[in-house]
Tab-separated table of C-alpha atoms in Angstrom:
chain	number	residue	atom	x	y	z
V	1	MET	CA	0.087	-0.025	-0.010
V	2	GLU	CA	1.438	3.511	-0.669
V	3	LEU	CA	2.015	5.936	1.906
V	4	ASP	CA	-0.979	8.349	0.642
V	5	ASN	CA	-3.312	5.342	1.040
V	6	SER	CA	-2.503	4.756	4.709
V	7	ILE	CA	-2.734	8.237	5.457
V	8	ASN	CA	-5.980	8.516	3.916
V	9	GLN	CA	-7.477	5.217	4.978
V	10	ARG	CA	-6.223	5.227	8.728
V	11	PHE	CA	-8.920	6.074	11.236
V	12	SER	CA	-9.826	5.080	14.834
V	13	VAL	CA	-12.100	2.116	15.832
V	14	LYS	CA	-13.696	1.286	18.739
V	15	SER	CA	-14.741	-2.249	18.407
V	16	PHE	CA	-12.536	-5.399	17.334
V	17	THR	CA	-13.252	-8.752	16.064
V	18	ASP	CA	-11.787	-11.775	17.868
V	19	LYS	CA	-9.147	-12.461	14.863
V	20	LYS	CA	-5.498	-12.800	16.776
V	21	VAL	CA	-2.758	-10.405	15.586
V	22	GLY	CA	0.600	-12.562	15.307
V	23	LEU	CA	3.789	-12.040	16.812
V	24	ASP	CA	5.357	-11.486	13.260
V	25	ALA	CA	3.005	-8.561	12.615
V	26	VAL	CA	3.526	-6.997	16.064
V	27	THR	CA	7.303	-6.861	15.245
V	28	GLN	CA	6.713	-5.584	11.996
V	29	LEU	CA	4.517	-2.519	14.038
V	30	LEU	CA	7.288	-2.168	16.596
V	31	GLY	CA	10.035	-2.016	13.978
V	32	ALA	CA	7.866	0.770	12.221
V	33	GLY	CA	7.820	2.738	15.599
V	34	GLY	CA	11.844	2.516	16.087
V	35	LYS	CA	12.423	3.851	12.579
V	36	ALA	CA	10.764	7.200	13.854
V	37	PRO	CA	12.759	10.397	14.618
V	38	SER	CA	13.819	11.446	18.111
V	39	ALA	CA	15.753	14.215	20.116
V	40	GLY	CA	19.795	13.687	19.793
V	41	ASN	CA	18.616	10.282	18.015
V	42	LEU	CA	18.237	9.045	21.946
V	43	GLN	CA	15.629	6.663	20.692
V	44	ASP	CA	13.915	7.180	24.411
V	45	TRP	CA	10.822	5.095	23.309
V	46	ARG	CA	9.989	2.022	24.989
V	47	PHE	CA	7.442	-0.311	23.686
V	48	ILE	CA	5.315	-2.648	26.262
V	49	VAL	CA	3.269	-5.142	24.244
V	50	VAL	CA	0.284	-6.171	26.271
V	51	THR	CA	-1.744	-9.428	25.553
V	52	ASP	CA	-2.640	-10.776	29.149
V	53	GLU	CA	-6.546	-10.511	29.082
V	54	GLY	CA	-6.162	-9.475	32.766
V	55	LYS	CA	-3.827	-6.445	32.243
V	56	LYS	CA	-5.504	-5.522	28.851
V	57	ASP	CA	-8.776	-4.968	31.040
V	58	GLU	CA	-7.016	-3.221	33.817
V	59	ILE	CA	-5.501	-0.822	31.287
V	60	ALA	CA	-8.931	-0.295	30.016
V	61	SER	CA	-10.021	0.721	33.371
V	62	ALA	CA	-7.215	3.100	33.834
V	63	CYS	CA	-8.096	4.741	30.244
V	64	MET	CA	-11.513	6.336	31.614
V	65	GLU	CA	-13.166	2.878	31.954
V	66	GLN	CA	-13.041	2.477	28.119
V	67	VAL	CA	-13.991	-1.208	28.023
V	68	TRP	CA	-13.499	-1.444	24.306
V	69	ILE	CA	-9.607	-1.000	24.772
V	70	GLY	CA	-9.674	-4.532	26.520
V	71	GLN	CA	-11.213	-6.074	23.549
V	72	ALA	CA	-8.410	-5.244	21.048
V	73	PRO	CA	-6.214	-8.633	20.741
V	74	VAL	CA	-2.943	-6.357	21.361
V	75	LEU	CA	-2.212	-3.350	23.120
V	76	ILE	CA	1.103	-1.483	22.503
V	77	VAL	CA	1.976	1.042	24.932
V	78	VAL	CA	4.414	3.433	24.172
V	79	CYS	CA	6.453	5.176	27.100
V	80	SER	CA	9.548	7.328	27.023
V	81	ASP	CA	12.317	6.504	29.305
V	82	LEU	CA	13.547	10.537	30.379
V	83	THR	CA	16.802	9.287	31.709
V	84	ASN	CA	19.297	10.101	28.896
V	85	LEU	CA	16.692	13.248	27.807
V	86	ARG	CA	17.078	14.745	31.271
V	87	ARG	CA	20.873	14.179	31.251
V	88	PHE	CA	20.936	16.260	27.817
V	89	TYR	CA	18.102	18.325	27.706
V	90	GLU	CA	17.095	19.103	31.087
V	91	ASP	CA	13.855	21.033	31.614
V	92	ARG	CA	12.851	20.143	27.877
V	93	ALA	CA	13.466	16.484	28.407
V	94	GLU	CA	9.775	15.611	28.986
V	95	ILE	CA	8.632	17.557	26.059
V	96	TYR	CA	10.982	15.908	23.790
V	97	GLY	CA	9.888	12.737	25.212
V	98	ILE	CA	6.063	13.448	24.196
V	99	GLU	CA	7.449	14.591	20.741
V	100	ASP	CA	9.629	11.342	20.380
V	101	CYS	CA	6.810	8.855	21.201
V	102	SER	CA	4.159	10.845	19.212
V	103	ALA	CA	6.143	10.360	16.356
V	104	ALA	CA	6.583	6.615	17.081
V	105	THR	CA	3.006	6.259	17.599
V	106	GLU	CA	2.099	7.378	14.272
V	107	ASN	CA	4.648	5.355	12.866
V	108	ILE	CA	2.827	2.470	14.071
V	109	LEU	CA	-0.511	3.365	13.396
V	110	LEU	CA	0.203	3.940	9.600
V	111	LYS	CA	2.353	0.638	9.372
V	112	ALA	CA	-1.014	-1.034	10.797
V	113	THR	CA	-3.163	0.501	8.257
V	114	ASP	CA	-0.534	-0.632	5.802
V	115	MET	CA	-0.657	-4.094	6.993
V	116	GLY	CA	-4.570	-4.170	6.874
V	117	LEU	CA	-5.003	-3.730	10.745
V	118	ASN	CA	-6.971	-1.118	12.457
V	119	SER	CA	-5.848	0.897	15.418
V	120	THR	CA	-6.663	3.548	17.719
V	121	TRP	CA	-4.543	5.848	19.710
V	122	VAL	CA	-5.743	6.269	22.983
V	123	SER	CA	-4.084	9.168	25.111
V	124	ALA	CA	-7.062	9.536	28.005
V	125	PHE	CA	-5.414	7.570	30.806
V	126	ASP	CA	-4.509	7.488	34.288
V	127	GLU	CA	-0.810	7.706	34.052
V	128	GLY	CA	0.261	6.418	37.518
V	129	GLU	CA	-2.013	3.579	37.138
V	130	VAL	CA	-0.911	2.284	33.624
V	131	MET	CA	2.640	2.591	35.196
V	132	ARG	CA	1.333	0.613	38.238
V	133	VAL	CA	-0.045	-2.396	36.021
V	134	LEU	CA	2.884	-2.412	33.647
V	135	ARG	CA	5.612	-2.111	36.807
V	136	THR	CA	7.354	0.543	34.798
V	137	PRO	CA	10.421	2.101	36.276
V	138	ASP	CA	10.075	5.808	37.795
V	139	SER	CA	11.978	7.179	34.739
V	140	TYR	CA	9.265	6.358	32.502
V	141	LYS	CA	6.558	8.279	31.347
V	142	VAL	CA	3.346	6.802	29.487
V	143	ILE	CA	2.767	8.676	26.252
V	144	SER	CA	0.196	6.479	24.517
V	145	VAL	CA	-1.842	3.472	24.440
V	146	ILE	CA	-2.137	1.955	21.138
V	147	ALA	CA	-5.397	-0.445	20.461
V	148	ILE	CA	-4.362	-2.891	17.621
V	149	GLY	CA	-6.717	-5.519	15.988
V	150	TYR	CA	-9.199	-6.274	12.951
V	151	SER	CA	-12.495	-4.279	12.735
V	152	GLU	CA	-15.359	-4.828	11.066
V	153	GLU	CA	-16.290	-0.967	11.254
V	154	LYS	CA	-16.916	0.803	8.307
V	155	LEU	CA	-16.549	4.571	8.595
V	156	ASP	CA	-17.035	7.300	5.822
V	157	GLU	CA	-13.972	9.487	5.150
V	158	LYS	CA	-13.540	11.696	8.355
V	159	GLN	CA	-14.059	15.379	7.580
V	160	ARG	CA	-10.990	17.600	7.839
V	161	HIS	CA	-10.304	21.035	8.070
V	162	ASP	CA	-9.524	22.679	4.695
V	163	ILE	CA	-5.691	22.954	4.548
V	164	LYS	CA	-5.839	26.174	3.326
V	165	THR	CA	-7.492	27.603	6.191
V	166	LEU	CA	-4.813	26.377	8.608
V	167	THR	CA	-1.772	27.487	6.467
V	168	TYR	CA	0.475	30.542	6.640
V	169	TYR	CA	3.599	31.416	4.689
V	170	ASN	CA	6.629	33.445	6.258
V	171	GLU	CA	4.266	34.893	9.252
V	172	TYR	CA	0.924	34.289	11.130
V	173	GLY	CA	-2.067	35.727	9.054
V	174	SER	CA	-0.342	35.565	5.603
V	175	SER	CA	-2.057	33.006	3.566
V	176	THR	CA	-0.372	33.728	0.208
V	177	SER	CA	3.146	32.244	-1.273
V	178	GLN	CA	5.177	33.150	-4.156
V	179	SER	CA	4.334	29.685	-5.627
V	180	ASN	CA	0.598	30.104	-5.338
V	181	ALA	CA	0.191	26.526	-3.939
V	182	PHE	CA	-3.240	27.552	-2.576
V	183	PRO	CA	-5.413	30.540	-3.888
V	184	LEU	CA	-6.185	33.348	-1.572
V	185	VAL	CA	-8.010	32.360	1.487
V	186	LYS	CA	-11.400	33.674	1.913
V	187	GLU	CA	-11.499	36.489	4.611
V	188	GLU	CA	-14.247	34.701	6.586
V	189	ASN	CA	-12.181	31.606	6.862
V	190	VAL	CA	-9.198	33.485	8.397
V	191	LYS	CA	-11.328	35.193	10.967
V	192	ALA	CA	-12.720	31.825	11.695
V	193	VAL	CA	-9.302	30.406	12.329
V	194	LYS	CA	-8.241	33.368	14.514
V	195	GLU	CA	-11.444	32.814	16.714
V	196	ALA	CA	-10.798	29.405	17.248
V	197	ALA	CA	-6.925	30.115	18.009
V	198	LYS	CA	-8.097	32.467	20.632
V	199	GLU	CA	-10.482	30.155	22.206
V	200	SER	CA	-7.772	27.439	22.537
V	201	LYS	CA	-5.123	29.698	24.048
V	202	GLY	CA	-6.759	29.464	27.523
V	203	PHE	CA	-6.476	25.519	27.257
V	204	PHE	CA	-2.728	25.686	26.240
V	205	GLU	CA	-2.038	28.125	28.969
V	206	LYS	CA	-3.256	25.511	31.470
V	207	LEU	CA	-1.521	22.847	29.767
V	208	LYS	CA	1.979	24.782	29.920
V	209	GLU	CA	0.969	25.391	33.630
V	210	LYS	CA	0.536	21.596	34.474
V	211	PHE	CA	3.930	20.709	32.463
V	212	SER	CA	5.819	23.271	34.632
V	213	LYS	CA	4.210	21.659	37.779
V	214	VAL	CA	5.165	17.968	36.578
V	215	ARG	CA	8.695	19.435	35.785
V	216	ASP	CA	9.211	21.133	39.181
V	217	GLU	CA	7.919	17.780	40.863
V	218	LEU	CA	10.541	15.817	38.654
V	219	LYS	CA	13.229	18.289	39.780
V	220	LYS	CA	12.403	17.836	43.303
V	221	GLU	CA	12.776	13.849	42.970
V	222	ASP	CA	16.045	14.151	41.304
V	223	GLU	CA	17.696	16.417	43.933
């Protein structure tokens, strides 16, 4: 399957059949994850493959009681080992860990689609509880839980925002380029994007504050 097909055909599912996912398939998925870019090429991702029914159910419970997650034949939990990232990047370590493992997660999702598998990226979970179930070291940060399997769901193509309304050239608000890759964006679309950005600003400020608190706590633990 061509890359464009994998990108266009990938979608999240919330029901899986009983069909098993073989070890060879899982190995291929992990191989794709390991090809992702990472800060300083430190390759901080760590993959925990979960097939035990009891542990899958516990993880599903930790993921805000989303029972369907436990029905997936395989869960791949992607974690960042922050040890080396903290050594080289200090305050930026956690952010880089999230970025690195997110890139690895997307690689796995696209490879799954390429192989005829279905998947869902889950990021809503009680991190401490997932760490307890998987017995991960304190240096680990759980980034994503990927449910992998086969689904009979047939979904229409997901609607996406027109990329022209989300693209600027050289600076924010400039919607044209010398190459004229896109026609001039309609003023009302630009206005809508600006309003959406304004609404989201408060959310990101809260998220930034939360990251700062976590970073301070990690510093205290390292002292």
